[in-house]
DNA sequence: AAAGATTGATCAGTCAATCTTG
DNA sequence: CAAGATTGACTGATCAATCTTT
């Protein structure tokens, strides 16, 4: 047993883990059923698409909470699939700029309704006061970063 | 942009993902710094330890939200590390029963203070009313399963 | 030497097929 | 044939080492 943690703390942690795993699984299952790429691709495609003039890999790492090599390999796959382009960076010879291809935009747009419908089903049904409290509480746990809009 | 989701729904989702990833990363980093096994091992060790008379792999799958082969491989590693034993199951010749070794109990006990201190730091500082709201809201998102106590 | 990014080797996760017992 | 569990082959994640540019 060892040093006890307040029951509320452990309850938050276990439920946080269960909730995120459960909903993530539901999204992945729905995307796979439609023959679409996994959730991790969506997040990357969307961040690149929002940055209309392209985005630096480093910036993407921060937003996606991925290690450097993780992003490198993810981008590899998306480039191979024809969804993303790597361009040399003018202002910094070491770096690059990532851009979406038309195919990338199309796939992102196809994924969104599937993704959104799962979120609606899993999260959208919460009572308003509970939802508002979650936004506040999860905001504190999520840390300083702002929450970007989806869709 | 396509079909819009209520801003509250997307805010809950993105913050849920960020919070769980961030805290999980913090726990993994702390465990690794002490030369201890990853978080996934802790959860498995603890569930096995709680079931004093042993636990069936299927039951463990449900609690850990792992696929069958995923659990099989996880147990492989823990057995190889000398932390878990596989025993034949009396009541069902197809199945088995998992038990912790003394080394397994020792490692689990060593992991807990590290694990707990990260949770305390990341979650324990929330104001009481926010924490209570999170327990309730996350309970709804986590689904029907009960929340087992840790430590 | 540090920052941006990639790579070879290795380990973990996944899928479909398999084996054994009920 | 269904249920409990494992396995071979493959894809994805991780670590340390590397390369290039600042």
mmCIF file of N, CA, C and O in Angstrom, chain A residues 31-93:
data_model
loop_
_atom_site.group_PDB
_atom_site.id
_atom_site.type_symbol
_atom_site.label_atom_id
_atom_site.label_comp_id
_atom_site.label_asym_id
_atom_site.label_seq_id
_atom_site.Cartn_x
_atom_site.Cartn_y
_atom_site.Cartn_z
ATOM 1 N N UNK A 31 -12.493 5.454 -37.556
ATOM 2 C CA UNK A 31 -11.669 5.854 -38.703
ATOM 3 C C UNK A 31 -11.241 4.626 -39.499
ATOM 4 O O UNK A 31 -11.319 4.609 -40.740
ATOM 5 N N UNK A 32 -10.804 3.604 -38.807
ATOM 6 C CA UNK A 32 -10.350 2.389 -39.477
ATOM 7 C C UNK A 32 -11.487 1.758 -40.274
ATOM 8 O O UNK A 32 -11.284 1.250 -41.384
ATOM 9 N N UNK A 33 -12.690 1.811 -39.714
ATOM 10 C CA UNK A 33 -13.848 1.228 -40.388
ATOM 11 C C UNK A 33 -14.112 1.909 -41.722
ATOM 12 O O UNK A 33 -14.688 1.323 -42.640
ATOM 13 N N UNK A 34 -13.694 3.156 -41.855
ATOM 14 C CA UNK A 34 -13.887 3.900 -43.102
ATOM 15 C C UNK A 34 -12.648 3.843 -43.990
ATOM 16 O O UNK A 34 -12.582 4.534 -45.021
ATOM 17 N N UNK A 35 -11.667 3.090 -43.567
ATOM 18 C CA UNK A 35 -10.438 2.999 -44.360
ATOM 19 C C UNK A 35 -9.599 4.267 -44.317
ATOM 20 O O UNK A 35 -8.833 4.544 -45.243
ATOM 21 N N UNK A 36 -9.738 5.029 -43.241
ATOM 22 C CA UNK A 36 -9.005 6.294 -43.122
ATOM 23 C C UNK A 36 -7.805 6.161 -42.190
ATOM 24 O O UNK A 36 -7.736 5.226 -41.400
ATOM 25 N N UNK A 37 -6.862 7.108 -42.282
ATOM 26 C CA UNK A 37 -5.660 7.052 -41.430
ATOM 27 C C UNK A 37 -5.998 7.253 -39.960
ATOM 28 O O UNK A 37 -7.103 7.698 -39.624
ATOM 29 N N UNK A 38 -5.046 6.941 -39.075
ATOM 30 C CA UNK A 38 -5.273 7.044 -37.631
ATOM 31 C C UNK A 38 -5.364 8.484 -37.147
ATOM 32 O O UNK A 38 -5.015 9.434 -37.852
ATOM 33 N N UNK A 39 -5.834 8.601 -35.926
ATOM 34 C CA UNK A 39 -6.039 9.878 -35.258
ATOM 35 C C UNK A 39 -4.792 10.755 -35.256
ATOM 36 O O UNK A 39 -4.878 11.974 -35.432
ATOM 37 N N UNK A 40 -3.626 10.152 -35.067
ATOM 38 C CA UNK A 40 -2.391 10.941 -35.000
ATOM 39 C C UNK A 40 -2.158 11.699 -36.306
ATOM 40 O O UNK A 40 -1.627 12.809 -36.294
ATOM 41 N N UNK A 41 -2.574 11.112 -37.412
ATOM 42 C CA UNK A 41 -2.442 11.806 -38.686
ATOM 43 C C UNK A 41 -3.373 13.006 -38.732
ATOM 44 O O UNK A 41 -3.013 14.054 -39.252
ATOM 45 N N UNK A 42 -4.581 12.836 -38.235
ATOM 46 C CA UNK A 42 -5.526 13.948 -38.272
ATOM 47 C C UNK A 42 -4.958 15.173 -37.583
ATOM 48 O O UNK A 42 -4.977 16.287 -38.128
ATOM 49 N N UNK A 43 -4.485 14.979 -36.390
ATOM 50 C CA UNK A 43 -3.968 16.103 -35.618
ATOM 51 C C UNK A 43 -2.852 16.816 -36.369
ATOM 52 O O UNK A 43 -2.796 18.043 -36.412
ATOM 53 N N UNK A 44 -1.962 16.031 -36.962
ATOM 54 C CA UNK A 44 -0.847 16.614 -37.703
ATOM 55 C C UNK A 44 -1.356 17.346 -38.946
ATOM 56 O O UNK A 44 -0.970 18.493 -39.205
ATOM 57 N N UNK A 45 -2.236 16.702 -39.703
ATOM 58 C CA UNK A 45 -2.764 17.322 -40.926
ATOM 59 C C UNK A 45 -3.453 18.644 -40.590
ATOM 60 O O UNK A 45 -3.294 19.643 -41.288
ATOM 61 N N UNK A 46 -4.198 18.624 -39.515
ATOM 62 C CA UNK A 46 -4.971 19.801 -39.158
ATOM 63 C C UNK A 46 -4.069 20.966 -38.727
ATOM 64 O O UNK A 46 -4.275 22.113 -39.118
ATOM 65 N N UNK A 47 -3.051 20.655 -37.973
ATOM 66 C CA UNK A 47 -2.120 21.711 -37.558
ATOM 67 C C UNK A 47 -1.404 22.295 -38.772
ATOM 68 O O UNK A 47 -1.178 23.504 -38.847
ATOM 69 N N UNK A 48 -1.033 21.437 -39.713
ATOM 70 C CA UNK A 48 -0.354 21.928 -40.914
ATOM 71 C C UNK A 48 -1.314 22.766 -41.753
ATOM 72 O O UNK A 48 -0.957 23.823 -42.266
ATOM 73 N N UNK A 49 -2.546 22.288 -41.856
ATOM 74 C CA UNK A 49 -3.523 23.008 -42.674
ATOM 75 C C UNK A 49 -3.847 24.383 -42.094
ATOM 76 O O UNK A 49 -3.986 25.366 -42.831
ATOM 77 N N UNK A 50 -3.926 24.476 -40.788
ATOM 78 C CA UNK A 50 -4.237 25.757 -40.153
ATOM 79 C C UNK A 50 -3.140 26.778 -40.421
ATOM 80 O O UNK A 50 -3.409 27.971 -40.567
ATOM 81 N N UNK A 51 -1.893 26.296 -40.466
ATOM 82 C CA UNK A 51 -0.777 27.200 -40.735
ATOM 83 C C UNK A 51 -0.669 27.375 -42.246
ATOM 84 O O UNK A 51 0.099 26.678 -42.902
ATOM 85 N N UNK A 52 -1.435 28.289 -42.784
ATOM 86 C CA UNK A 52 -1.613 28.399 -44.226
ATOM 87 C C UNK A 52 -0.293 28.543 -44.977
ATOM 88 O O UNK A 52 -0.133 28.044 -46.090
ATOM 89 N N UNK A 53 0.672 29.209 -44.356
ATOM 90 C CA UNK A 53 1.952 29.429 -45.036
ATOM 91 C C UNK A 53 2.961 28.331 -44.704
ATOM 92 O O UNK A 53 4.146 28.481 -44.979
ATOM 93 N N UNK A 54 2.508 27.255 -44.095
ATOM 94 C CA UNK A 54 3.403 26.168 -43.733
ATOM 95 C C UNK A 54 3.811 26.254 -42.280
ATOM 96 O O UNK A 54 3.671 27.298 -41.633
ATOM 97 N N UNK A 55 4.299 25.152 -41.750
ATOM 98 C CA UNK A 55 4.693 25.115 -40.342
ATOM 99 C C UNK A 55 6.043 24.416 -40.216
ATOM 100 O O UNK A 55 6.363 23.517 -40.994
ATOM 101 N N UNK A 56 6.831 24.869 -39.236
ATOM 102 C CA UNK A 56 8.119 24.245 -38.969
ATOM 103 C C UNK A 56 7.921 22.978 -38.133
ATOM 104 O O UNK A 56 7.093 22.973 -37.213
ATOM 105 N N UNK A 57 8.683 21.931 -38.412
ATOM 106 C CA UNK A 57 8.562 20.689 -37.648
ATOM 107 C C UNK A 57 8.649 20.905 -36.136
ATOM 108 O O UNK A 57 7.881 20.295 -35.384
ATOM 109 N N UNK A 58 9.537 21.761 -35.706
ATOM 110 C CA UNK A 58 9.664 22.016 -34.273
ATOM 111 C C UNK A 58 8.357 22.509 -33.656
ATOM 112 O O UNK A 58 7.968 22.093 -32.566
ATOM 113 N N UNK A 59 7.686 23.407 -34.368
ATOM 114 C CA UNK A 59 6.428 23.943 -33.856
ATOM 115 C C UNK A 59 5.375 22.844 -33.771
ATOM 116 O O UNK A 59 4.580 22.785 -32.821
ATOM 117 N N UNK A 60 5.415 21.965 -34.745
ATOM 118 C CA UNK A 60 4.466 20.858 -34.768
ATOM 119 C C UNK A 60 4.709 19.900 -33.607
ATOM 120 O O UNK A 60 3.777 19.397 -32.991
ATOM 121 N N UNK A 61 5.968 19.647 -33.326
ATOM 122 C CA UNK A 61 6.325 18.795 -32.181
ATOM 123 C C UNK A 61 5.689 19.286 -30.894
ATOM 124 O O UNK A 61 5.126 18.510 -30.123
ATOM 125 N N UNK A 62 5.789 20.594 -30.673
ATOM 126 C CA UNK A 62 5.247 21.161 -29.445
ATOM 127 C C UNK A 62 3.742 20.978 -29.375
ATOM 128 O O UNK A 62 3.191 20.617 -28.341
ATOM 129 N N UNK A 63 3.083 21.205 -30.493
ATOM 130 C CA UNK A 63 1.628 21.104 -30.487
ATOM 131 C C UNK A 63 1.153 19.671 -30.316
ATOM 132 O O UNK A 63 0.124 19.407 -29.710
ATOM 133 N N UNK A 64 1.896 18.730 -30.879
ATOM 134 C CA UNK A 64 1.462 17.336 -30.845
ATOM 135 C C UNK A 64 2.089 16.553 -29.688
ATOM 136 O O UNK A 64 1.791 15.377 -29.505
ATOM 137 N N UNK A 65 2.954 17.213 -28.939
ATOM 138 C CA UNK A 65 3.633 16.553 -27.814
ATOM 139 C C UNK A 65 4.378 15.307 -28.281
ATOM 140 O O UNK A 65 4.305 14.244 -27.661
ATOM 141 N N UNK A 66 5.082 15.421 -29.388
ATOM 142 C CA UNK A 66 5.856 14.310 -29.938
ATOM 143 C C UNK A 66 7.342 14.600 -29.815
ATOM 144 O O UNK A 66 7.756 15.746 -29.869
ATOM 145 N N UNK A 67 8.166 13.534 -29.661
ATOM 146 C CA UNK A 67 9.614 13.739 -29.709
ATOM 147 C C UNK A 67 10.053 14.007 -31.147
ATOM 148 O O UNK A 67 9.316 13.731 -32.098
ATOM 149 N N UNK A 68 11.257 14.540 -31.290
ATOM 150 C CA UNK A 68 11.750 14.952 -32.599
ATOM 151 C C UNK A 68 11.708 13.812 -33.620
ATOM 152 O O UNK A 68 11.200 13.970 -34.726
ATOM 153 N N UNK A 69 12.246 12.660 -33.218
ATOM 154 C CA UNK A 69 12.275 11.529 -34.148
ATOM 155 C C UNK A 69 10.863 11.009 -34.429
ATOM 156 O O UNK A 69 10.596 10.491 -35.508
ATOM 157 N N UNK A 70 9.974 11.162 -33.461
ATOM 158 C CA UNK A 70 8.597 10.725 -33.667
ATOM 159 C C UNK A 70 7.924 11.527 -34.765
ATOM 160 O O UNK A 70 7.251 10.970 -35.639
ATOM 161 N N UNK A 71 8.121 12.835 -34.716
ATOM 162 C CA UNK A 71 7.547 13.672 -35.753
ATOM 163 C C UNK A 71 8.187 13.382 -37.103
ATOM 164 O O UNK A 71 7.504 13.298 -38.121
ATOM 165 N N UNK A 72 9.499 13.196 -37.092
ATOM 166 C CA UNK A 72 10.218 12.918 -38.332
ATOM 167 C C UNK A 72 9.632 11.688 -39.024
ATOM 168 O O UNK A 72 9.374 11.689 -40.230
ATOM 169 N N UNK A 73 9.357 10.646 -38.248
ATOM 170 C CA UNK A 73 8.843 9.403 -38.826
ATOM 171 C C UNK A 73 7.392 9.547 -39.248
ATOM 172 O O UNK A 73 6.971 9.008 -40.277
ATOM 173 N N UNK A 74 6.627 10.294 -38.466
ATOM 174 C CA UNK A 74 5.226 10.531 -38.830
ATOM 175 C C UNK A 74 5.140 11.290 -40.151
ATOM 176 O O UNK A 74 4.363 10.937 -41.044
ATOM 177 N N UNK A 75 5.965 12.316 -40.281
ATOM 178 C CA UNK A 75 5.972 13.098 -41.515
ATOM 179 C C UNK A 75 6.441 12.230 -42.687
ATOM 180 O O UNK A 75 5.870 12.295 -43.781
ATOM 181 N N UNK A 76 7.434 11.395 -42.451
ATOM 182 C CA UNK A 76 7.864 10.442 -43.481
ATOM 183 C C UNK A 76 6.676 9.710 -44.098
ATOM 184 O O UNK A 76 6.526 9.638 -45.315
ATOM 185 N N UNK A 77 5.856 9.151 -43.224
ATOM 186 C CA UNK A 77 4.728 8.332 -43.689
ATOM 187 C C UNK A 77 3.709 9.178 -44.446
ATOM 188 O O UNK A 77 3.181 8.754 -45.467
ATOM 189 N N UNK A 78 3.463 10.391 -43.942
ATOM 190 C CA UNK A 78 2.457 11.223 -44.596
ATOM 191 C C UNK A 78 2.962 11.740 -45.938
ATOM 192 O O UNK A 78 2.192 11.902 -46.879
ATOM 193 N N UNK A 79 4.263 11.988 -46.013
ATOM 194 C CA UNK A 79 4.859 12.380 -47.293
ATOM 195 C C UNK A 79 4.752 11.223 -48.290
ATOM 196 O O UNK A 79 4.328 11.396 -49.427
ATOM 197 N N UNK A 80 5.070 10.040 -47.818
ATOM 198 C CA UNK A 80 5.009 8.840 -48.647
ATOM 199 C C UNK A 80 3.592 8.603 -49.170
ATOM 200 O O UNK A 80 3.394 8.100 -50.273
ATOM 201 N N UNK A 81 2.608 8.965 -48.319
ATOM 202 C CA UNK A 81 1.211 8.803 -48.708
ATOM 203 C C UNK A 81 0.728 9.959 -49.577
ATOM 204 O O UNK A 81 -0.434 9.995 -49.995
ATOM 205 N N UNK A 82 1.601 10.935 -49.828
ATOM 206 C CA UNK A 82 1.243 12.043 -50.711
ATOM 207 C C UNK A 82 0.396 13.121 -50.062
ATOM 208 O O UNK A 82 -0.225 13.926 -50.749
ATOM 209 N N UNK A 83 0.363 13.166 -48.729
ATOM 210 C CA UNK A 83 -0.511 14.118 -48.048
ATOM 211 C C UNK A 83 0.222 15.382 -47.597
ATOM 212 O O UNK A 83 -0.398 16.405 -47.333
ATOM 213 N N UNK A 84 1.537 15.294 -47.510
ATOM 214 C CA UNK A 84 2.334 16.398 -46.980
ATOM 215 C C UNK A 84 3.562 16.599 -47.858
ATOM 216 O O UNK A 84 4.079 15.638 -48.441
ATOM 217 N N UNK A 85 4.010 17.849 -47.945
ATOM 218 C CA UNK A 85 5.238 18.185 -48.652
ATOM 219 C C UNK A 85 6.259 18.764 -47.688
ATOM 220 O O UNK A 85 5.905 19.550 -46.809
ATOM 221 N N UNK A 86 7.523 18.394 -47.878
ATOM 222 C CA UNK A 86 8.618 19.005 -47.122
ATOM 223 C C UNK A 86 9.305 20.024 -48.021
ATOM 224 O O UNK A 86 9.785 19.675 -49.097
ATOM 225 N N UNK A 87 9.393 21.279 -47.565
ATOM 226 C CA UNK A 87 10.099 22.309 -48.324
ATOM 227 C C UNK A 87 11.291 22.825 -47.528
ATOM 228 O O UNK A 87 11.242 22.863 -46.301
ATOM 229 N N UNK A 88 12.331 23.210 -48.225
ATOM 230 C CA UNK A 88 13.470 23.820 -47.551
ATOM 231 C C UNK A 88 13.030 25.154 -46.955
ATOM 232 O O UNK A 88 12.171 25.847 -47.504
ATOM 233 N N UNK A 89 13.632 25.505 -45.825
ATOM 234 C CA UNK A 89 13.259 26.731 -45.138
ATOM 235 C C UNK A 89 14.202 27.863 -45.533
ATOM 236 O O UNK A 89 15.424 27.734 -45.421
ATOM 237 N N UNK A 90 13.617 28.978 -46.002
ATOM 238 C CA UNK A 90 14.407 30.129 -46.440
ATOM 239 C C UNK A 90 15.266 30.686 -45.317
ATOM 240 O O UNK A 90 16.472 30.853 -45.440
ATOM 241 N N UNK A 91 14.599 30.951 -44.194
ATOM 242 C CA UNK A 91 15.245 31.708 -43.130
ATOM 243 C C UNK A 91 16.217 30.873 -42.297
ATOM 244 O O UNK A 91 16.986 31.428 -41.517
ATOM 245 N N UNK A 92 16.187 29.551 -42.449
ATOM 246 C CA UNK A 92 17.083 28.700 -41.668
ATOM 247 C C UNK A 92 17.441 27.446 -42.461
ATOM 248 O O UNK A 92 16.629 26.541 -42.614
ATOM 249 N N UNK A 93 18.651 27.401 -42.932
ATOM 250 C CA UNK A 93 19.105 26.328 -43.810
ATOM 251 C C UNK A 93 19.042 24.942 -43.207
ATOM 252 O O UNK A 93 19.042 23.945 -43.914
#
